[in-house]
mmCIF file of C-alpha atoms and ligand atoms in Angstrom:
data_model
loop_
_atom_site.group_PDB
_atom_site.id
_atom_site.type_symbol
_atom_site.label_atom_id
_atom_site.label_comp_id
_atom_site.label_asym_id
_atom_site.label_seq_id
_atom_site.Cartn_x
_atom_site.Cartn_y
_atom_site.Cartn_z
ATOM 1 C CA MET A 3 57.447 -197.474 84.464
ATOM 2 C CA TRP A 4 55.436 -194.878 82.494
ATOM 3 C CA GLN A 5 55.010 -191.914 84.712
ATOM 4 C CA GLY A 6 53.161 -189.489 82.425
ATOM 5 C CA LEU A 7 54.142 -187.216 79.497
ATOM 6 C CA ILE A 8 55.808 -184.536 81.461
ATOM 7 C CA ASN A 9 58.299 -186.978 82.977
ATOM 8 C CA LYS A 10 59.045 -188.297 79.447
ATOM 9 C CA TYR A 11 59.336 -185.219 77.465
ATOM 10 C CA ARG A 12 60.391 -182.960 80.441
ATOM 11 C CA LYS A 13 63.193 -181.277 78.276
ATOM 12 C CA TYR A 14 60.582 -179.978 75.694
ATOM 13 C CA LEU A 15 58.292 -178.632 78.185
ATOM 14 C CA PRO A 16 58.272 -175.436 80.465
ATOM 15 C CA VAL A 17 58.644 -177.215 83.785
ATOM 16 C CA THR A 18 61.310 -177.008 86.413
ATOM 17 C CA ASP A 19 62.356 -179.110 89.620
ATOM 18 C CA LYS A 20 59.953 -176.771 91.406
ATOM 19 C CA THR A 21 56.806 -177.623 89.295
ATOM 20 C CA PRO A 22 54.607 -180.069 91.184
ATOM 21 C CA ILE A 23 53.760 -182.768 88.478
ATOM 22 C CA ILE A 24 49.955 -183.520 88.584
ATOM 23 C CA THR A 25 49.700 -186.569 86.519
ATOM 24 C CA LEU A 26 47.313 -189.514 85.898
ATOM 25 C CA CYS A 27 49.897 -191.104 83.577
ATOM 26 C CA GLU A 28 48.464 -189.619 80.551
ATOM 27 C CA GLY A 29 50.017 -190.070 77.068
ATOM 28 C CA ASN A 30 51.820 -193.088 75.687
ATOM 29 C CA THR A 31 48.716 -193.931 73.648
ATOM 30 C CA PRO A 32 48.813 -196.606 70.975
ATOM 31 C CA LEU A 33 49.284 -195.996 67.290
ATOM 32 C CA ILE A 34 47.147 -198.658 65.800
ATOM 33 C CA LYS A 35 47.610 -199.663 62.187
ATOM 34 C CA SER A 36 44.341 -199.736 60.046
ATOM 35 C CA VAL A 37 43.611 -203.056 58.533
ATOM 36 C CA PHE A 38 40.457 -202.137 56.738
ATOM 37 C CA LEU A 39 40.820 -198.591 55.304
ATOM 38 C CA PRO A 40 43.558 -198.936 52.719
ATOM 39 C CA GLN A 41 41.682 -201.837 51.181
ATOM 40 C CA TYR A 42 38.464 -199.768 51.476
ATOM 41 C CA LEU A 43 40.065 -196.917 49.758
ATOM 42 C CA GLY A 44 41.799 -199.123 47.092
ATOM 43 C CA LYS A 45 45.232 -197.832 47.800
ATOM 44 C CA LYS A 46 48.368 -199.117 49.300
ATOM 45 C CA LEU A 47 48.443 -196.524 52.225
ATOM 46 C CA ASN A 48 49.959 -196.762 55.703
ATOM 47 C CA ILE A 49 47.033 -195.457 57.923
ATOM 48 C CA TYR A 50 47.457 -195.351 61.709
ATOM 49 C CA PHE A 51 45.071 -194.258 64.455
ATOM 50 C CA LYS A 52 46.496 -192.220 67.355
ATOM 51 C CA TYR A 53 43.907 -193.422 69.711
ATOM 52 C CA GLU A 54 43.745 -190.620 72.212
ATOM 53 C CA GLY A 55 40.485 -192.077 73.782
ATOM 54 C CA LEU A 56 42.814 -194.299 75.865
ATOM 55 C CA ASN A 57 44.086 -191.483 77.879
ATOM 56 C CA PRO A 58 42.959 -191.487 81.648
ATOM 57 C CA THR A 59 39.645 -189.445 81.068
ATOM 58 C CA GLY A 60 39.221 -190.805 77.595
ATOM 59 C CA SER A 61 40.457 -187.840 75.410
ATOM 60 C CA PHE A 62 43.634 -186.054 74.332
ATOM 61 C CA LYS A 63 42.645 -183.226 76.644
ATOM 62 C CA ASP A 64 44.574 -184.970 79.424
ATOM 63 C CA ARG A 65 47.857 -184.140 77.607
ATOM 64 C CA GLY A 66 47.222 -180.554 77.981
ATOM 65 C CA MET A 67 45.698 -180.769 81.458
ATOM 66 C CA THR A 68 48.513 -182.364 83.170
ATOM 67 C CA MET A 69 50.425 -179.313 82.128
ATOM 68 C CA ALA A 70 47.877 -176.598 82.840
ATOM 69 C CA ILE A 71 46.924 -178.057 86.340
ATOM 70 C CA SER A 72 50.566 -178.564 87.262
ATOM 71 C CA LYS A 73 51.455 -175.005 86.358
ATOM 72 C CA ALA A 74 48.271 -173.671 88.058
ATOM 73 C CA VAL A 75 49.378 -175.526 91.238
ATOM 74 C CA GLU A 76 52.765 -174.052 90.870
ATOM 75 C CA LYS A 77 51.351 -170.708 90.741
ATOM 76 C CA GLY A 78 49.401 -171.380 94.017
ATOM 77 C CA MET A 79 46.047 -171.245 92.278
ATOM 78 C CA LYS A 80 43.297 -172.930 94.365
ATOM 79 C CA ALA A 81 40.759 -173.194 91.475
ATOM 80 C CA VAL A 82 40.472 -173.708 87.823
ATOM 81 C CA MET A 83 37.716 -172.954 85.231
ATOM 82 C CA CYS A 84 36.886 -173.871 81.520
ATOM 83 C CA ALA A 85 34.195 -173.713 79.114
ATOM 84 C CA SER A 86 33.685 -177.012 77.392
ATOM 85 C CA THR A 87 31.878 -178.993 74.901
ATOM 86 C CA GLY A 88 32.628 -181.812 77.323
ATOM 87 C CA ASN A 89 36.090 -183.412 77.239
ATOM 88 C CA THR A 90 37.966 -180.452 78.528
ATOM 89 C CA SER A 91 35.514 -180.476 81.455
ATOM 90 C CA ALA A 92 35.974 -184.081 82.212
ATOM 91 C CA SER A 93 39.623 -183.718 82.052
ATOM 92 C CA ALA A 94 39.862 -180.374 84.085
ATOM 93 C CA SER A 95 37.666 -181.889 86.823
ATOM 94 C CA ALA A 96 39.806 -184.977 87.098
ATOM 95 C CA TYR A 97 43.041 -183.325 87.203
ATOM 96 C CA ALA A 98 41.704 -180.633 89.686
ATOM 97 C CA ALA A 99 40.501 -183.532 91.939
ATOM 98 C CA ARG A 100 43.971 -185.224 91.765
ATOM 99 C CA ALA A 101 45.566 -181.757 92.769
ATOM 100 C CA GLY A 102 43.157 -181.174 95.504
ATOM 101 C CA ILE A 103 41.772 -177.927 94.118
ATOM 102 C CA ALA A 104 38.304 -176.796 92.877
ATOM 103 C CA SER A 105 37.016 -176.816 89.330
ATOM 104 C CA PHE A 106 34.391 -174.832 87.722
ATOM 105 C CA VAL A 107 33.043 -175.959 84.254
ATOM 106 C CA LEU A 108 30.616 -174.063 82.079
ATOM 107 C CA ILE A 109 28.988 -176.154 79.325
ATOM 108 C CA PRO A 110 26.323 -175.466 76.652
ATOM 109 C CA GLU A 111 22.981 -176.544 77.923
ATOM 110 C CA GLY A 112 21.951 -179.759 76.633
ATOM 111 C CA LYS A 113 24.677 -180.181 74.156
ATOM 112 C CA ILE A 114 27.237 -182.458 75.799
ATOM 113 C CA ALA A 115 27.467 -186.107 75.381
ATOM 114 C CA LEU A 116 26.382 -188.143 78.445
ATOM 115 C CA GLY A 117 29.696 -189.738 79.490
ATOM 116 C CA LYS A 118 31.475 -186.388 79.540
ATOM 117 C CA LEU A 119 28.788 -184.920 81.745
ATOM 118 C CA ALA A 120 28.922 -187.839 84.194
ATOM 119 C CA GLN A 121 32.689 -187.543 84.368
ATOM 120 C CA ALA A 122 32.598 -183.789 85.496
ATOM 121 C CA MET A 123 29.872 -184.516 88.047
ATOM 122 C CA MET A 124 31.672 -187.567 89.328
ATOM 123 C CA HIS A 125 34.972 -185.660 89.915
ATOM 124 C CA GLY A 126 33.106 -183.100 91.958
ATOM 125 C CA ALA A 127 33.260 -180.163 89.597
ATOM 126 C CA THR A 128 30.757 -177.261 89.922
ATOM 127 C CA VAL A 129 28.998 -177.929 86.692
ATOM 128 C CA ILE A 130 27.075 -174.975 85.284
ATOM 129 C CA GLU A 131 24.943 -175.195 82.180
ATOM 130 C CA LEU A 132 24.797 -172.021 80.293
ATOM 131 C CA GLU A 133 21.918 -170.976 78.229
ATOM 132 C CA GLY A 134 24.167 -170.502 75.208
ATOM 133 C CA ASN A 135 26.806 -172.168 73.065
ATOM 134 C CA PHE A 136 30.422 -173.091 73.575
ATOM 135 C CA ASP A 137 31.686 -169.788 72.109
ATOM 136 C CA GLU A 138 29.494 -167.746 74.437
ATOM 137 C CA ALA A 139 30.716 -169.859 77.396
ATOM 138 C CA LEU A 140 34.409 -169.338 76.547
ATOM 139 C CA LYS A 141 33.836 -165.599 76.531
ATOM 140 C CA MET A 142 32.109 -165.782 79.947
ATOM 141 C CA VAL A 143 34.936 -167.817 81.422
ATOM 142 C CA CYS A 144 37.414 -165.454 80.118
ATOM 143 C CA ALA A 145 35.574 -162.560 81.721
ATOM 144 C CA VAL A 146 35.507 -164.547 85.117
ATOM 145 C CA THR A 147 39.200 -165.647 85.000
ATOM 146 C CA GLU A 148 40.487 -162.265 84.093
ATOM 147 C CA ASN A 149 39.088 -160.758 87.178
ATOM 148 C CA TYR A 150 39.112 -163.327 89.813
ATOM 149 C CA PRO A 151 41.843 -165.757 91.257
ATOM 150 C CA ILE A 152 40.815 -168.717 89.088
ATOM 151 C CA GLU A 153 43.037 -170.289 86.462
ATOM 152 C CA LEU A 154 41.605 -170.527 82.905
ATOM 153 C CA VAL A 155 42.326 -174.089 81.552
ATOM 154 C CA ASN A 156 41.048 -173.801 78.130
ATOM 155 C CA SER A 157 43.479 -174.209 75.292
ATOM 156 C CA ILE A 158 44.055 -170.443 75.177
ATOM 157 C CA ASN A 159 46.087 -171.423 78.316
ATOM 158 C CA PRO A 160 49.618 -171.951 76.616
ATOM 159 C CA PHE A 161 50.371 -174.740 78.850
ATOM 160 C CA ARG A 162 47.571 -176.721 77.362
ATOM 161 C CA ILE A 163 49.282 -176.539 73.811
ATOM 162 C CA GLU A 164 52.650 -177.397 75.348
ATOM 163 C CA GLY A 165 51.099 -180.626 76.751
ATOM 164 C CA GLN A 166 49.193 -181.547 73.741
ATOM 165 C CA LYS A 167 52.275 -181.176 71.351
ATOM 166 C CA THR A 168 53.733 -184.328 72.999
ATOM 167 C CA ALA A 169 51.320 -186.380 70.875
ATOM 168 C CA SER A 170 53.496 -185.527 67.872
ATOM 169 C CA PHE A 171 56.542 -186.626 69.620
ATOM 170 C CA GLU A 172 55.022 -189.989 70.422
ATOM 171 C CA ILE A 173 54.168 -190.456 66.681
ATOM 172 C CA VAL A 174 57.690 -189.731 65.583
ATOM 173 C CA ASP A 175 59.154 -191.982 68.185
ATOM 174 C CA ALA A 176 56.844 -194.790 67.249
ATOM 175 C CA LEU A 177 57.371 -194.439 63.407
ATOM 176 C CA GLY A 178 60.912 -193.137 63.453
ATOM 177 C CA VAL A 179 59.812 -190.384 61.018
ATOM 178 C CA ALA A 180 56.916 -187.902 60.804
ATOM 179 C CA PRO A 181 53.894 -189.207 58.622
ATOM 180 C CA ASP A 182 53.214 -187.600 55.164
ATOM 181 C CA TYR A 183 49.772 -186.473 56.356
ATOM 182 C CA HIS A 184 48.232 -185.853 59.732
ATOM 183 C CA SER A 185 44.505 -185.714 59.879
ATOM 184 C CA LEU A 186 42.459 -184.469 62.793
ATOM 185 C CA PRO A 187 38.935 -182.866 63.610
ATOM 186 C CA VAL A 188 39.149 -179.123 64.260
ATOM 187 C CA GLY A 189 36.921 -177.397 66.811
ATOM 188 C CA ASN A 190 38.495 -174.661 69.007
ATOM 189 C CA ALA A 191 41.642 -175.308 67.064
ATOM 190 C CA GLY A 192 43.900 -175.785 69.831
ATOM 191 C CA ASN A 193 44.918 -179.438 68.770
ATOM 192 C CA ILE A 194 46.028 -178.753 65.318
ATOM 193 C CA THR A 195 47.986 -175.828 66.775
ATOM 194 C CA ALA A 196 49.618 -178.201 69.383
ATOM 195 C CA TYR A 197 50.431 -181.011 66.747
ATOM 196 C CA TRP A 198 52.092 -178.567 64.356
ATOM 197 C CA LYS A 199 54.162 -176.958 67.178
ATOM 198 C CA GLY A 200 55.158 -180.719 68.343
ATOM 199 C CA TYR A 201 56.202 -181.739 64.712
ATOM 200 C CA ASN A 202 58.344 -178.475 64.403
ATOM 201 C CA GLU A 203 60.006 -178.972 67.667
ATOM 202 C CA TYR A 204 60.797 -182.572 66.905
ATOM 203 C CA PHE A 205 62.101 -181.786 63.521
ATOM 204 C CA GLU A 206 65.744 -182.483 64.778
ATOM 205 C CA ILE A 207 64.573 -186.080 65.152
ATOM 206 C CA SER A 208 61.990 -186.532 62.492
ATOM 207 C CA LYS A 209 63.788 -184.496 59.607
ATOM 208 C CA LYS A 210 60.338 -184.220 58.035
ATOM 209 C CA LEU A 211 57.035 -182.366 58.593
ATOM 210 C CA PRO A 212 53.560 -183.693 57.771
ATOM 211 C CA LYS A 213 50.866 -181.960 55.712
ATOM 212 C CA MET A 214 48.313 -181.034 58.350
ATOM 213 C CA ILE A 215 44.796 -181.747 57.269
ATOM 214 C CA GLY A 216 41.913 -180.688 59.555
ATOM 215 C CA PHE A 217 38.223 -181.441 59.228
ATOM 216 C CA GLN A 218 35.405 -179.354 60.603
ATOM 217 C CA ALA A 219 31.669 -180.408 60.851
ATOM 218 C CA ALA A 220 29.875 -178.731 57.822
ATOM 219 C CA GLY A 221 27.525 -176.983 60.078
ATOM 220 C CA SER A 222 30.307 -175.592 62.474
ATOM 221 C CA ALA A 223 32.950 -174.680 59.916
ATOM 222 C CA PRO A 224 34.180 -171.232 60.567
ATOM 223 C CA ILE A 225 37.709 -171.786 59.334
ATOM 224 C CA TYR A 226 36.596 -173.396 56.179
ATOM 225 C CA PHE A 227 33.967 -170.747 55.358
ATOM 226 C CA ASP A 228 36.392 -167.978 56.762
ATOM 227 C CA LYS A 229 33.654 -166.478 58.840
ATOM 228 C CA VAL A 230 32.205 -166.820 62.390
ATOM 229 C CA ILE A 231 29.294 -169.163 62.577
ATOM 230 C CA GLU A 232 26.812 -167.728 64.977
ATOM 231 C CA LYS A 233 24.724 -170.818 65.389
ATOM 232 C CA PRO A 234 27.038 -173.818 64.878
ATOM 233 C CA GLU A 235 25.283 -177.196 64.653
ATOM 234 C CA THR A 236 26.678 -180.767 64.394
ATOM 235 C CA VAL A 237 25.797 -184.100 65.793
ATOM 236 C CA ALA A 238 29.522 -184.068 66.836
ATOM 237 C CA THR A 239 28.882 -181.851 69.825
ATOM 238 C CA ALA A 240 32.552 -181.835 70.770
ATOM 239 C CA ILE A 241 33.400 -179.715 67.706
ATOM 240 C CA ARG A 242 30.294 -177.576 67.812
ATOM 241 C CA ILE A 243 32.101 -174.431 67.711
ATOM 242 C CA GLY A 244 31.674 -171.388 65.595
ATOM 243 C CA ASN A 245 34.447 -168.994 66.549
ATOM 244 C CA PRO A 246 37.770 -170.980 67.447
ATOM 245 C CA ALA A 247 40.071 -169.392 69.838
ATOM 246 C CA SER A 248 43.093 -170.728 67.948
ATOM 247 C CA TRP A 249 41.672 -169.785 64.426
ATOM 248 C CA LYS A 250 44.974 -167.868 63.427
ATOM 249 C CA GLN A 251 47.398 -170.696 64.533
ATOM 250 C CA ALA A 252 45.113 -173.313 62.618
ATOM 251 C CA VAL A 253 45.475 -171.340 59.481
ATOM 252 C CA ALA A 254 49.163 -171.120 60.105
ATOM 253 C CA ALA A 255 49.490 -174.698 60.636
ATOM 254 C CA ARG A 256 47.489 -175.570 57.410
ATOM 255 C CA ASP A 257 49.449 -173.051 55.341
ATOM 256 C CA GLU A 258 52.923 -173.551 56.613
ATOM 257 C CA SER A 259 52.537 -177.325 56.235
ATOM 258 C CA GLY A 260 50.929 -177.260 52.793
ATOM 259 C CA GLY A 261 47.749 -178.892 54.042
ATOM 260 C CA PHE A 262 44.158 -177.802 54.030
ATOM 261 C CA ILE A 263 41.174 -177.593 56.272
ATOM 262 C CA ASP A 264 37.889 -179.107 54.817
ATOM 263 C CA ILE A 265 34.468 -180.075 55.976
ATOM 264 C CA VAL A 266 32.584 -183.270 56.458
ATOM 265 C CA THR A 267 28.864 -183.673 56.806
ATOM 266 C CA ASP A 268 27.171 -185.171 59.969
ATOM 267 C CA GLU A 269 26.317 -188.205 57.762
ATOM 268 C CA GLU A 270 29.843 -188.753 56.608
ATOM 269 C CA ILE A 271 30.970 -188.421 60.291
ATOM 270 C CA LEU A 272 28.492 -191.044 61.636
ATOM 271 C CA ASP A 273 29.351 -193.312 58.756
ATOM 272 C CA ALA A 274 33.009 -193.268 59.583
ATOM 273 C CA PHE A 275 32.190 -193.622 63.453
ATOM 274 C CA LYS A 276 30.273 -196.820 62.688
ATOM 275 C CA LEU A 277 32.821 -197.979 60.183
ATOM 276 C CA LEU A 278 35.881 -197.608 62.528
ATOM 277 C CA ALA A 279 33.915 -199.611 65.226
ATOM 278 C CA GLU A 280 32.718 -202.250 62.879
ATOM 279 C CA LYS A 281 35.662 -202.771 60.599
ATOM 280 C CA GLU A 282 38.688 -201.836 62.605
ATOM 281 C CA GLY A 283 37.451 -202.653 66.241
ATOM 282 C CA VAL A 284 38.148 -199.162 67.258
ATOM 283 C CA PHE A 285 35.379 -197.182 69.141
ATOM 284 C CA CYS A 286 35.925 -193.442 69.183
ATOM 285 C CA GLU A 287 33.399 -190.589 69.607
ATOM 286 C CA PRO A 288 31.729 -188.837 66.773
ATOM 287 C CA ALA A 289 33.946 -185.786 66.534
ATOM 288 C CA SER A 290 36.954 -187.894 66.378
ATOM 289 C CA ALA A 291 35.598 -189.793 63.281
ATOM 290 C CA ALA A 292 35.713 -186.443 61.445
ATOM 291 C CA SER A 293 39.264 -187.274 60.774
ATOM 292 C CA ILE A 294 38.427 -190.653 59.193
ATOM 293 C CA ALA A 295 35.433 -189.126 57.259
ATOM 294 C CA GLY A 296 37.758 -186.471 55.935
ATOM 295 C CA ILE A 297 40.473 -188.909 54.602
ATOM 296 C CA ILE A 298 37.714 -191.160 52.999
ATOM 297 C CA LYS A 299 36.332 -187.785 51.336
ATOM 298 C CA ARG A 300 39.723 -186.699 50.251
ATOM 299 C CA LYS A 301 41.119 -190.115 49.180
ATOM 300 C CA ASP A 302 42.267 -188.920 45.730
ATOM 301 C CA ILE A 303 45.176 -186.824 46.987
ATOM 302 C CA PHE A 304 46.758 -189.829 48.641
ATOM 303 C CA LYS A 305 49.270 -191.929 46.620
ATOM 304 C CA ASP A 306 50.490 -195.495 47.156
ATOM 305 C CA GLY A 307 53.139 -195.564 50.039
ATOM 306 C CA ASP A 308 51.778 -192.570 51.802
ATOM 307 C CA THR A 309 51.641 -192.662 55.682
ATOM 308 C CA ILE A 310 48.703 -190.954 57.182
ATOM 309 C CA VAL A 311 48.124 -190.538 61.010
ATOM 310 C CA CYS A 312 44.491 -189.907 62.098
ATOM 311 C CA THR A 313 44.017 -188.726 65.639
ATOM 312 C CA LEU A 314 41.052 -190.233 67.300
ATOM 313 C CA THR A 315 40.539 -187.623 70.004
ATOM 314 C CA GLY A 316 38.031 -189.184 72.251
ATOM 315 C CA HIS A 317 36.715 -192.614 73.453
ATOM 316 C CA GLY A 318 33.387 -193.750 71.975
ATOM 317 C CA LEU A 319 31.943 -194.552 75.456
ATOM 318 C CA LYS A 320 31.889 -190.735 75.846
ATOM 319 C CA ASP A 321 28.725 -190.736 73.644
ATOM 320 C CA PRO A 322 26.610 -193.847 74.182
ATOM 321 C CA ASP A 323 23.534 -192.054 72.732
ATOM 322 C CA ASN A 324 25.023 -191.657 69.259
ATOM 323 C CA ALA A 325 26.480 -195.089 69.335
ATOM 324 C CA ILE A 326 23.116 -196.651 70.195
ATOM 325 C CA LEU A 327 21.356 -194.563 67.464
ATOM 326 C CA LYS A 328 23.740 -195.681 64.858
ATOM 327 C CA SER A 329 23.414 -199.394 65.636
ATOM 328 C CA SER A 330 20.811 -202.179 65.447
ATOM 329 C CA LYS A 331 18.835 -202.816 68.482
ATOM 330 C CA PRO A 332 19.462 -205.902 70.507
ATOM 331 C CA ILE A 333 17.238 -208.894 69.573
ATOM 332 C CA LYS A 334 14.868 -210.098 72.139
ATOM 333 C CA VAL A 335 14.604 -213.855 72.590
ATOM 334 C CA LYS A 336 12.465 -216.154 74.762
ATOM 335 C CA ASN A 337 14.354 -218.210 77.398
ATOM 336 C CA SER A 338 14.383 -221.148 74.858
ATOM 337 C CA LEU A 339 17.430 -222.783 73.227
ATOM 338 C CA SER A 340 15.685 -223.486 70.024
ATOM 339 C CA ASP A 341 14.581 -219.651 69.606
ATOM 340 C CA LEU A 342 18.229 -218.658 70.438
ATOM 341 C CA ILE A 343 19.498 -220.980 67.792
ATOM 342 C CA LYS A 344 16.893 -219.531 65.158
ATOM 343 C CA VAL A 345 17.966 -216.022 66.075
ATOM 344 C CA ILE A 346 21.815 -216.830 65.492
ATOM 345 C CA GLY A 347 20.638 -218.306 62.230
ATOM 346 C CA LEU A 348 21.794 -221.859 62.609
HETATM 347 N N1 LIG B 14 37.721 -183.987 69.401
HETATM 348 C C1 LIG B 14 37.162 -183.997 70.576
HETATM 349 C C2 LIG B 14 36.797 -185.478 70.993
HETATM 350 C C3 LIG B 14 37.047 -182.909 71.306
HETATM 351 O O1 LIG B 14 36.536 -182.966 72.500
HETATM 352 C C4 LIG B 14 37.454 -181.719 70.804
HETATM 353 C C5 LIG B 14 37.347 -180.422 71.419
HETATM 354 C C6 LIG B 14 38.088 -181.681 69.385
HETATM 355 C C7 LIG B 14 38.187 -182.896 68.736
HETATM 356 C C8 LIG B 14 38.482 -180.554 68.783
HETATM 357 O O2 LIG B 14 39.745 -180.151 69.292
HETATM 358 O O3 LIG B 14 39.189 -177.797 69.927
HETATM 359 O O4 LIG B 14 41.660 -178.582 69.923
HETATM 360 O O5 LIG B 14 40.214 -178.077 67.674
HETATM 361 N N2 LIG B 14 36.823 -180.130 72.661
HETATM 362 C C9 LIG B 14 36.898 -179.092 73.482
HETATM 363 C C10 LIG B 14 36.098 -179.300 74.780
HETATM 364 C C11 LIG B 14 36.389 -177.791 72.732
HETATM 365 O O6 LIG B 14 35.569 -178.482 75.396
HETATM 366 O O7 LIG B 14 36.152 -180.497 75.165
HETATM 367 P P1 LIG B 14 40.226 -178.570 69.239
#
């Protein structure tokens, strides 16, 4: 029986017999082989989606949170806090609820997707909307947690990275080897840092390292432009971040792996978001689709036979507003069989 990623990868994680394991059975997410993209890109590629939207709260954050909350409880902490564009707050509040401790989440006012807000509210977090963006919220959360007995559970908490690195282990376990390329969206840059750490720690098994290719939204691309973006903007609110906490580590992952960090426009993100849902049957949130928009944009670098894994970081149900905006409206029909047949086009 699957008992969560700490149980599975215990020997690679900083836990002991004394660590209380707070788990919702996260991890073990599917690696789904793409049926449409290779043909769309006109190359014989093996493209896989690491569908992290199937974690318990619908995003990859649960991997880091099972570790961060377990370690916070081990330390005797009674409350946790995070700044969040939505998914971290959903995950932190769920794992805090599971552990029976309090959670405080600071979110940028009006800029988080509806599903994520509903999650944090349902799990009983104290949800605080800041008149400011994510970067400003993170600064505030650091100031609070440095001075009060509340554990910070953003990805600058090293246990978050430890948990998240297990996604690389699962990919190697599933493929038997590391892919040639690993594509993922980059926001606060914790996840690219974690994947790279994971691939390196699993080198004894994989004997190979992928090129890490990260994609930022064009209006929120501090690493790509190599400067802080004071007012980041993008439809992909999860990655609306102008000053990533793990900036240096992301640059190291990029350079050590021989990869790159590029930008994709909001239009490219939304097109990939829709394409995945319509042509692959996989519903992810807009930020996640940046990893797909990116490989479409950079298709010329890939050669026949290459294996590319794209992390789909969050579930599509997180952001119903963008899904509805990007789709045709339901067709209204009278309560009449002949009208219905007409609408179907028979
Ligand atoms: N994709 C999704 C769906 C996210 O929620 C995030 C980050 C990222 C990608 C980027 O990952 O920050 O590790 O580079 N969301 C954070 C949050 C910031 O607060 O939920 P990253």
